Amino acid sequence: MSATFTVINPATAQPIREIGRASLDEVDDAIARAVRAQRAWAGSAPVARADALRAFARAVEDHVEELAQLEVLNSGHPIGSARWEAAHVAQVLNFYAGAPERLSGQQIPVAGGLDVTFHEPYGVVGIIVPWNFPMTIASWGFAPALAAGNAVVLKPAELTPLTALRLGELALEAGMPEGLFTVVTGSGSVVGQRFVSHPDVRKVVFTGSTGVGTDVAAGCARNLKPVTLELGGKSANIVFDDADLELAAASAPGAVFDNAGQDCCARSRILVQRSVYDRFLELLEPAVRDWQVGDPALESTQMGPLISASHRSTVASFLDGADVAFRGSAPEGDGFWFAPHVVLASPQDRLAQEEVFGPVVAVLPFDDEADGIRLANDTIYGLAGSIWTENLGRAVRVSRAVKSGVLSVNSHSSVRYWTPFGGMKASGLGGELGPDAAEHFTETKNVFFATDAP
Ligand code: NAP
Ligand code: MG
């Protein structure tokens, strides 16, 4: 394997920079430094860890524009989205900076003594992230993991390492201890697998495809290592006949075409009640045609290119034989451009079952509430979803019946860092974000202190 990897700008197909590929020895060195740094970090005062994380957050805040521009260059995210993502990292760090002083254990009544529990950090946590949201997804792991007293080794996807590398530098510039948070670049099969197999990495967080995630989980099981998995999705946007159809149609493109559909939470199936199916498609068509695809550096752009030429071929293969109802536009020329597509599908079609991870949405009709719920649950996945109805009872019933981890009613929101995020079924195991995420990076120790003479 070559010792470097060429990072490409997906909007131009031009090379940006050569990035080193860590060898096994280099991964092991980073882990050894993390082991040493973690001991001192866990032994420091809670307020010292909180202060260090706040300083890291301030450094990120001060570099939002630089980080955003890097993400535009490396990932083709529209500048408006990239600024949101960089600011989000600072917010996540600030939020979990409140955790060190709040990781309270319990005092449990016992006879003849005192019983208390401690939330002990695992030690070194290995975090493996995908290319679709390089900064934000990394922060969902490293911020709570560090807050709980762990060290972190982070492996970005080879396609998109630039913002992660910069975050690693900013941590040091902000005064975080050397070795505590290390970004290790290289391939999944070398660096990622070493996180799985190395005995000193005590927990793994993996975000990526269901196939690779299953292998990572199997490797962690062999090493008796806890693992958090955030995997794929095929989320439903369910539109009932009593919904505000104009609002539902106007917002549907953003719910699936944001980040060019390369979003685990993409509402890539629109399920529409049959009585309003034709009307909904009439309203959806202009919204899709108006969706702005183009130069990610422009403030007006809503969607940039796909991440790579090979990913574009994969996405295109989903359209073989598909019944395309209408499509949006995309620029010509270099860059991995792909226009948004709306296809009419049947429940067993590949487009209704498999994650495309591109700007292709399948529309399917359903008959009544029970049929809509059945169809929504008719995939292996269970990550996100939206429910459009003006009937409160229906909103409650359907949101309880859809087996997904993150649902929203009359909106498409998925991510608020202070509320929990995570998938059911083949979409994942364990969760991230929300009030309890720091605790997920600890194991409980119970200690009994005898007070009575034996
Ligand atoms: P992927 O191929 O599974 O890769 C994800 C990460 O795992 C990359 O850093 C990759 O490294 C690494 N990797 C690859 N093979 C590995 C192995 N054998 N052992 C350890 N690590 C390995 O996924 P992707 O194509 O980058 O991302 C798209 C997928 O991520 C989609 O399915 C999407 O739904 C999912 N996703 C889920 C969430 C969520 O929160 N649920 C969020 C975002 C994305 P290299 O690529 O550098 O080799
Ligand atoms: Mg991959």
Coordinates of C-alpha atoms and ligand atoms in Angstrom, one line a residue:
M1 CA 0.0 0.0 0.0
S2 CA 1.3 3.5 -0.8
A3 CA 2.4 5.7 2.0
T4 CA 0.2 8.6 1.0
F5 CA -3.4 9.1 -0.2
T6 CA -4.4 12.0 -2.6
V7 CA -7.3 14.0 -1.3
I8 CA -9.6 15.3 -4.1
N9 CA -11.9 18.3 -4.3
P10 CA -15.2 16.7 -5.3
A11 CA -16.5 19.9 -7.0
T12 CA -13.5 20.1 -9.4
A13 CA -12.0 16.5 -9.4
Q14 CA -8.7 18.3 -8.8
P15 CA -6.1 17.0 -6.2
I16 CA -5.8 19.1 -3.0
R17 CA -3.1 17.4 -0.9
E18 CA -1.2 14.2 -0.2
I19 CA -2.1 12.7 3.2
G20 CA 0.1 10.1 5.0
R21 CA -1.2 6.6 5.6
A22 CA -0.2 5.5 9.1
S23 CA 1.5 2.1 9.4
L24 CA 0.6 -0.3 12.2
D25 CA 3.6 0.8 14.2
E26 CA 2.5 4.4 13.9
V27 CA -1.0 3.5 15.1
D28 CA 0.4 1.6 18.0
D29 CA 2.6 4.6 18.9
A30 CA -0.4 6.9 18.9
I31 CA -2.3 4.5 21.2
A32 CA 0.7 4.2 23.5
R33 CA 0.9 8.0 23.8
A34 CA -2.9 8.1 24.5
V35 CA -2.5 5.5 27.3
R36 CA 0.0 7.8 29.0
A37 CA -1.9 11.0 28.4
Q38 CA -5.2 9.4 29.7
R39 CA -3.7 8.6 33.1
A40 CA -2.9 12.2 33.8
W41 CA -6.1 13.5 32.3
A42 CA -8.3 11.2 34.3
G43 CA -6.4 12.1 37.4
S44 CA -6.8 15.9 36.9
A45 CA -9.5 17.9 38.7
P46 CA -13.0 17.8 37.0
V47 CA -12.8 21.6 36.7
A48 CA -9.5 21.4 34.9
R49 CA -10.9 19.0 32.3
A50 CA -14.0 21.3 31.9
D51 CA -11.7 24.3 31.4
A52 CA -9.6 22.5 28.9
L53 CA -12.6 21.4 26.8
R54 CA -14.0 25.0 26.9
A55 CA -10.6 26.3 25.7
F56 CA -10.8 23.7 22.8
A57 CA -14.3 24.9 22.1
R58 CA -13.1 28.6 21.9
A59 CA -10.3 27.6 19.5
V60 CA -12.9 25.9 17.2
E61 CA -15.2 29.0 17.5
D62 CA -12.3 31.2 16.5
H63 CA -11.6 29.0 13.4
V64 CA -15.2 28.4 12.2
E65 CA -14.5 30.1 8.9
E66 CA -11.2 28.3 8.3
L67 CA -12.8 24.9 9.1
A68 CA -15.8 25.6 7.0
Q69 CA -13.7 26.6 4.0
L70 CA -11.7 23.4 4.4
E71 CA -14.9 21.3 4.4
V72 CA -16.1 23.1 1.2
L73 CA -12.8 22.2 -0.4
N74 CA -12.5 18.6 0.8
S75 CA -16.2 17.5 1.0
G76 CA -18.0 19.9 -1.4
H77 CA -20.5 20.9 1.4
P78 CA -22.2 24.2 0.7
I79 CA -20.5 27.0 2.6
G80 CA -23.7 27.7 4.7
S81 CA -23.8 24.1 5.8
A82 CA -20.1 23.9 6.4
R83 CA -20.2 27.0 8.7
W84 CA -23.1 25.3 10.7
E85 CA -21.1 22.1 11.0
A86 CA -17.9 23.9 12.3
A87 CA -20.0 25.9 14.8
H88 CA -21.7 22.7 15.9
V89 CA -18.4 21.2 16.9
A90 CA -17.7 24.1 19.2
Q91 CA -21.2 23.8 20.7
V92 CA -20.8 20.0 21.2
L93 CA -17.5 20.7 23.0
N94 CA -19.1 23.4 25.2
F95 CA -22.0 21.1 26.0
Y96 CA -19.9 18.2 27.2
A97 CA -17.5 20.6 29.0
G98 CA -20.3 20.6 31.5
A99 CA -20.0 16.8 32.0
P100 CA -16.8 16.3 34.1
E101 CA -18.3 18.0 37.1
R102 CA -21.7 16.2 36.7
L103 CA -20.6 12.6 36.3
S104 CA -22.1 11.8 39.7
G105 CA -22.3 8.2 40.9
Q106 CA -24.8 6.8 43.4
Q107 CA -24.8 6.2 47.1
I108 CA -26.8 3.0 47.7
P109 CA -28.2 2.0 51.2
V110 CA -26.5 -1.1 52.6
A111 CA -26.0 -2.5 56.1
G112 CA -22.7 -2.3 57.9
G113 CA -21.1 0.3 55.6
L114 CA -21.2 2.6 52.7
D115 CA -21.8 1.7 49.1
V116 CA -20.9 4.1 46.3
T117 CA -20.6 3.9 42.5
F118 CA -18.0 5.6 40.3
H119 CA -18.2 6.3 36.5
E120 CA -14.7 5.2 35.5
P121 CA -13.4 6.2 32.0
Y122 CA -12.6 3.2 29.7
G123 CA -9.1 4.5 29.0
V124 CA -8.4 5.0 25.3
V125 CA -11.5 5.2 22.9
G126 CA -11.1 4.6 19.2
I127 CA -13.4 6.6 17.0
I128 CA -13.9 5.7 13.3
V129 CA -15.9 8.2 11.2
P130 CA -17.2 8.3 7.6
W131 CA -16.8 10.9 4.9
N132 CA -20.2 12.4 4.8
F133 CA -20.1 14.7 7.9
P134 CA -16.4 14.6 8.8
M135 CA -16.4 17.2 11.6
T136 CA -19.7 16.8 13.3
I137 CA -19.8 13.0 13.6
A138 CA -16.2 13.0 15.0
S139 CA -17.2 15.6 17.6
W140 CA -20.2 13.5 18.8
G141 CA -17.6 10.9 19.8
F142 CA -14.5 12.8 20.9
A143 CA -16.3 15.5 23.0
P144 CA -18.2 13.3 25.4
A145 CA -15.4 10.7 25.4
L146 CA -12.8 13.3 26.5
A147 CA -15.2 14.8 29.0
A148 CA -15.6 11.4 30.7
G149 CA -11.8 11.2 31.3
N150 CA -10.8 9.1 28.2
A151 CA -8.1 9.7 25.6
V152 CA -9.2 9.5 22.0
V153 CA -7.6 8.2 18.8
L154 CA -9.7 9.4 15.8
K155 CA -9.6 7.9 12.3
P156 CA -11.2 10.1 9.7
A157 CA -12.3 8.6 6.3
E158 CA -9.4 8.7 3.8
L159 CA -11.5 10.8 1.5
T160 CA -12.1 13.6 4.0
P161 CA -9.3 13.9 6.6
L162 CA -8.6 17.7 6.4
T163 CA -11.0 19.1 9.0
A164 CA -10.3 16.3 11.4
L165 CA -6.5 17.0 11.1
R166 CA -7.1 20.7 11.8
L167 CA -9.3 19.9 14.8
G168 CA -6.4 17.8 16.2
E169 CA -4.0 20.8 15.8
L170 CA -6.6 23.2 17.4
A171 CA -6.8 20.9 20.4
L172 CA -3.1 21.2 20.9
E173 CA -3.1 25.0 20.3
A174 CA -5.8 25.3 22.9
G175 CA -3.6 23.6 25.5
M176 CA -5.1 20.1 25.5
P177 CA -2.4 17.6 26.6
E178 CA -0.2 16.1 23.9
G179 CA -1.3 12.6 23.0
L180 CA -4.8 12.9 24.5
F181 CA -6.6 13.5 21.2
T182 CA -4.7 12.1 18.2
V183 CA -6.0 12.1 14.6
V184 CA -4.6 9.1 12.8
T185 CA -5.0 9.0 9.0
G186 CA -5.0 5.9 6.9
S187 CA -7.2 3.2 5.6
G188 CA -10.0 1.5 7.5
S189 CA -8.5 -1.9 7.0
V190 CA -5.2 -0.9 8.8
V191 CA -6.0 2.0 11.2
G192 CA -9.6 1.2 11.9
Q193 CA -8.9 -2.5 12.3
R194 CA -6.1 -1.7 14.7
F195 CA -8.5 0.2 16.9
V196 CA -10.6 -2.9 17.0
S197 CA -7.8 -5.4 17.7
H198 CA -5.4 -3.3 20.0
P199 CA -5.8 -4.4 23.6
D200 CA -5.3 -0.8 25.0
V201 CA -8.3 0.6 23.0
R202 CA -11.1 -0.2 25.4
K203 CA -14.1 1.1 23.5
V204 CA -14.8 1.7 19.8
V205 CA -17.3 4.1 18.2
F206 CA -18.0 3.4 14.6
T207 CA -20.1 5.4 12.2
G208 CA -20.4 4.1 8.6
S209 CA -22.0 1.4 6.6
T210 CA -23.9 -1.4 8.1
G211 CA -21.6 -4.0 6.3
V212 CA -18.4 -2.6 7.8
G213 CA -20.0 -1.9 11.1
T214 CA -21.1 -5.5 11.4
D215 CA -17.4 -6.6 10.9
V216 CA -16.2 -4.0 13.4
A217 CA -18.8 -5.2 16.0
A218 CA -17.7 -8.9 15.4
G219 CA -14.0 -7.9 15.9
C220 CA -14.9 -6.0 19.1
A221 CA -16.9 -9.0 20.4
R222 CA -13.8 -11.2 20.0
N223 CA -11.8 -8.6 22.1
L224 CA -14.7 -8.2 24.5
K225 CA -14.8 -4.5 23.7
P226 CA -17.9 -2.3 23.9
V227 CA -18.8 -0.7 20.6
T228 CA -21.3 2.0 19.5
L229 CA -22.5 1.7 15.9
E230 CA -24.2 4.5 13.9
L231 CA -25.0 2.8 10.6
G232 CA -27.1 3.3 7.4
G233 CA -30.7 4.3 7.0
K234 CA -33.7 4.3 4.6
S235 CA -35.8 6.7 6.5
A236 CA -39.4 7.4 5.7
N237 CA -41.1 10.8 5.3
I238 CA -44.7 9.9 5.9
V239 CA -47.3 12.3 4.5
F240 CA -50.9 11.8 5.6
D241 CA -53.9 13.2 3.8
D242 CA -54.6 15.5 6.8
A243 CA -51.1 17.1 6.6
D244 CA -50.3 20.7 5.5
L245 CA -49.4 19.4 2.1
E246 CA -47.8 22.6 0.9
L247 CA -45.4 22.6 3.8
A248 CA -44.7 18.9 3.5
A249 CA -43.9 19.2 -0.2
A250 CA -41.8 22.4 0.2
S251 CA -39.6 20.8 2.8
A252 CA -39.3 17.3 1.3
P253 CA -36.3 18.1 -1.0
G254 CA -34.2 19.4 1.9
A255 CA -35.0 16.3 3.9
V256 CA -33.4 14.0 1.4
F257 CA -31.2 16.2 -0.9
D258 CA -29.3 18.0 1.8
N259 CA -25.6 17.1 1.6
A260 CA -26.5 15.5 -1.8
G261 CA -28.4 12.8 0.0
Q262 CA -25.2 11.6 1.7
D263 CA -26.8 11.7 5.0
C264 CA -27.6 8.7 7.2
C265 CA -30.9 10.5 8.2
A266 CA -31.9 11.3 4.6
R267 CA -35.7 10.8 4.2
S268 CA -35.1 8.8 1.1
R269 CA -38.6 7.3 1.0
I270 CA -41.6 9.6 0.8
L271 CA -44.7 7.6 1.7
V272 CA -47.8 9.5 0.6
Q273 CA -51.4 8.6 1.5
R274 CA -53.1 7.6 -1.8
S275 CA -55.9 10.2 -1.6
V276 CA -53.4 13.0 -1.8
Y277 CA -50.6 11.3 -3.8
D278 CA -51.2 13.1 -7.1
R279 CA -51.6 16.5 -5.4
F280 CA -48.4 15.9 -3.4
L281 CA -46.3 15.1 -6.5
E282 CA -47.7 18.2 -8.2
L283 CA -46.4 20.3 -5.3
L284 CA -43.1 18.4 -5.0
E285 CA -42.1 19.0 -8.6
P286 CA -41.4 22.7 -8.5
A287 CA -39.7 22.4 -5.1
V288 CA -37.3 19.9 -6.6
R289 CA -36.7 22.0 -9.7
D290 CA -35.9 25.0 -7.5
W291 CA -33.4 23.1 -5.4
Q292 CA -30.1 24.9 -6.0
V293 CA -27.2 22.5 -7.0
G294 CA -23.9 24.1 -7.8
D295 CA -20.7 25.7 -6.6
P296 CA -20.4 24.9 -2.9
A297 CA -18.5 28.2 -2.3
L298 CA -21.7 30.2 -3.1
E299 CA -24.0 31.2 -0.2
S300 CA -27.1 30.4 -2.4
T301 CA -26.1 26.8 -3.1
Q302 CA -28.2 24.2 -1.4
M303 CA -26.4 21.1 -2.7
G304 CA -22.9 20.4 -3.9
P305 CA -21.4 17.3 -5.7
L306 CA -21.2 13.7 -4.6
I307 CA -18.0 12.7 -2.7
S308 CA -16.2 10.7 -5.4
A309 CA -16.3 9.4 -9.0
S310 CA -16.8 5.8 -7.7
H311 CA -19.6 6.9 -5.4
R312 CA -21.3 8.7 -8.3
S313 CA -21.2 5.4 -10.3
T314 CA -22.8 3.6 -7.4
V315 CA -25.6 6.2 -7.1
A316 CA -26.2 6.2 -10.8
S317 CA -26.6 2.4 -10.8
F318 CA -29.7 2.7 -8.7
L319 CA -31.4 4.5 -11.6
D320 CA -31.1 1.5 -14.0
G321 CA -34.7 0.7 -14.9
A322 CA -36.1 3.1 -12.4
D323 CA -39.4 5.0 -13.1
V324 CA -38.1 8.6 -12.8
A325 CA -41.0 11.0 -12.3
F326 CA -38.9 14.2 -12.5
R327 CA -35.5 15.5 -11.7
G328 CA -33.7 18.7 -10.7
S329 CA -30.6 20.2 -12.2
A330 CA -26.8 19.8 -11.7
P331 CA -23.8 21.6 -13.3
E332 CA -21.9 20.1 -16.2
G333 CA -18.2 19.6 -16.2
D334 CA -15.6 18.3 -13.8
G335 CA -16.7 17.4 -10.3
F336 CA -18.9 14.5 -9.2
W337 CA -22.2 16.2 -10.0
F338 CA -25.5 14.4 -9.8
A339 CA -28.9 15.9 -10.2
P340 CA -31.7 15.2 -7.7
H341 CA -34.1 12.5 -8.9
V342 CA -37.6 11.6 -7.8
V343 CA -38.6 8.0 -8.7
L344 CA -41.9 6.2 -8.3
A345 CA -41.3 2.9 -6.6
S346 CA -42.9 -0.3 -5.3
P347 CA -42.2 -1.6 -1.8
Q348 CA -39.9 -4.4 -2.9
D349 CA -37.9 -2.3 -5.3
R350 CA -34.2 -1.9 -4.6
L351 CA -34.8 1.8 -4.4
A352 CA -37.3 1.3 -1.7
Q353 CA -35.1 -1.0 0.4
E354 CA -31.5 -0.1 0.0
E355 CA -29.6 3.0 1.1
V356 CA -28.6 5.0 -2.0
F357 CA -26.6 7.7 -0.1
G358 CA -27.2 10.1 -3.0
P359 CA -29.9 12.5 -4.2
V360 CA -32.5 10.0 -5.2
V361 CA -35.8 9.7 -3.5
A362 CA -38.4 7.0 -3.9
V363 CA -42.1 7.9 -3.6
L364 CA -44.6 5.2 -2.6
P365 CA -48.4 5.4 -2.0
F366 CA -50.1 3.9 1.1
D367 CA -53.8 3.4 1.9
D368 CA -54.4 4.2 5.6
E369 CA -52.6 4.7 8.9
A370 CA -51.9 1.0 9.5
D371 CA -50.6 0.6 5.9
G372 CA -48.4 3.7 6.3
I373 CA -46.8 2.3 9.5
R374 CA -46.3 -1.1 7.9
L375 CA -44.6 0.4 4.9
A376 CA -42.4 2.7 7.1
N377 CA -41.2 -0.3 9.0
D378 CA -40.6 -2.4 5.9
T379 CA -36.8 -2.1 5.6
I380 CA -33.9 -3.5 7.6
Y381 CA -33.1 0.1 8.9
G382 CA -34.6 2.2 11.7
L383 CA -32.6 5.5 11.9
A384 CA -34.8 8.6 11.4
G385 CA -38.2 9.6 9.9
S386 CA -40.8 12.3 9.6
I387 CA -44.5 12.3 10.1
W388 CA -46.7 14.9 8.5
T389 CA -50.3 15.2 10.0
E390 CA -52.4 17.8 11.6
N391 CA -54.1 15.1 13.8
L392 CA -52.4 15.0 17.2
G393 CA -53.6 11.5 18.1
R394 CA -52.3 10.2 14.8
A395 CA -49.0 11.9 15.3
V396 CA -48.6 10.2 18.7
R397 CA -49.7 6.8 17.5
V398 CA -47.5 6.8 14.4
S399 CA -44.4 8.1 16.2
R400 CA -44.7 5.3 18.8
A401 CA -45.3 2.7 16.1
V402 CA -42.4 3.5 13.7
K403 CA -39.3 1.6 14.7
S404 CA -36.7 4.4 14.3
G405 CA -34.5 6.1 16.8
V406 CA -35.0 9.7 15.7
L407 CA -38.4 10.9 14.5
S408 CA -39.8 14.4 13.9
V409 CA -43.5 15.4 13.5
N410 CA -44.2 18.2 11.0
S411 CA -40.5 18.9 10.5
H412 CA -37.4 17.0 9.5
S413 CA -35.0 17.8 12.3
S414 CA -32.7 15.0 13.4
V415 CA -29.8 16.4 15.3
R416 CA -29.8 18.6 18.3
Y417 CA -26.7 17.9 20.3
W418 CA -28.5 18.0 23.6
T419 CA -31.1 15.4 22.6
P420 CA -30.3 11.7 22.0
F421 CA -29.4 10.4 18.6
G422 CA -29.1 6.8 17.4
G423 CA -30.6 4.0 15.3
M424 CA -32.7 0.9 15.8
K425 CA -32.6 -2.4 13.8
A426 CA -29.7 -2.4 11.3
S427 CA -29.2 1.4 11.8
G428 CA -27.1 1.0 14.9
L429 CA -26.4 -0.1 18.5
G430 CA -26.1 2.3 21.4
G431 CA -26.6 6.1 21.0
E432 CA -24.8 9.4 20.9
L433 CA -25.5 13.0 22.0
G434 CA -28.0 14.1 24.5
P435 CA -27.7 14.5 28.3
D436 CA -26.2 11.0 28.9
A437 CA -23.5 10.6 26.2
A438 CA -20.5 11.2 28.5
E439 CA -21.8 8.4 30.7
H440 CA -21.7 6.1 27.7
F441 CA -17.9 6.5 27.8
T442 CA -17.6 5.2 31.3
E443 CA -18.1 1.9 33.1
T444 CA -19.6 1.7 36.5
K445 CA -17.5 0.6 39.5
N446 CA -19.2 -0.3 42.8
V447 CA -17.3 0.0 46.1
F448 CA -18.4 -1.2 49.5
F449 CA -16.7 0.4 52.5
A450 CA -17.2 -1.6 55.7
T451 CA -17.8 0.6 58.7
D452 CA -18.6 -2.1 61.3
A453 CA -16.0 -4.3 62.7
P454 CA -16.2 -7.8 61.1
Ligands
NAP1 P1 -17.7 2.9 5.4 O1 -17.2 2.4 4.2 O2 -18.4 1.9 6.3 O3 -16.5 3.6 6.2 C1 -16.7 4.3 7.4 C2 -15.3 4.4 8.1 O4 -14.9 3.1 8.4 C3 -14.2 5.0 7.3 O5 -13.4 5.8 8.1 C4 -13.5 3.8 6.7 O6 -12.2 4.0 6.4 C5 -13.6 2.9 7.9 N1 -13.4 1.4 7.6 C6 -13.6 0.8 6.3 N2 -13.3 -0.5 6.4 C7 -13.0 -0.7 7.7 C8 -12.6 -1.9 8.5 N3 -12.6 -3.1 7.9 N4 -12.4 -1.8 9.8 C9 -12.5 -0.6 10.4 N5 -12.8 0.6 9.8 C10 -13.1 0.5 8.5 O7 -18.8 4.0 5.3 P2 -18.7 5.3 4.3 O8 -18.9 4.8 2.9 O9 -17.5 6.0 4.6 O10 -20.0 6.1 4.8 C11 -21.3 5.9 4.4 C12 -22.1 5.1 5.4 O11 -22.1 5.7 6.7 C13 -23.6 5.1 5.0 O12 -24.1 3.8 5.1 C14 -24.2 6.0 6.1 O13 -25.6 5.7 6.3 C15 -23.4 5.7 7.2 N6 -23.5 6.8 8.2 C16 -24.2 6.6 9.4 C17 -24.4 7.7 10.3 C18 -25.2 7.5 11.6 O14 -25.0 8.3 12.4 N7 -26.0 6.5 11.7 C19 -23.8 8.9 10.0 C20 -23.2 9.1 8.8 C21 -23.0 8.0 7.9 P3 -11.7 4.4 4.9 O15 -12.9 4.7 4.1 O16 -10.8 5.6 5.1 O17 -10.9 3.2 4.4
MG2 MG -16.6 3.1 2.2

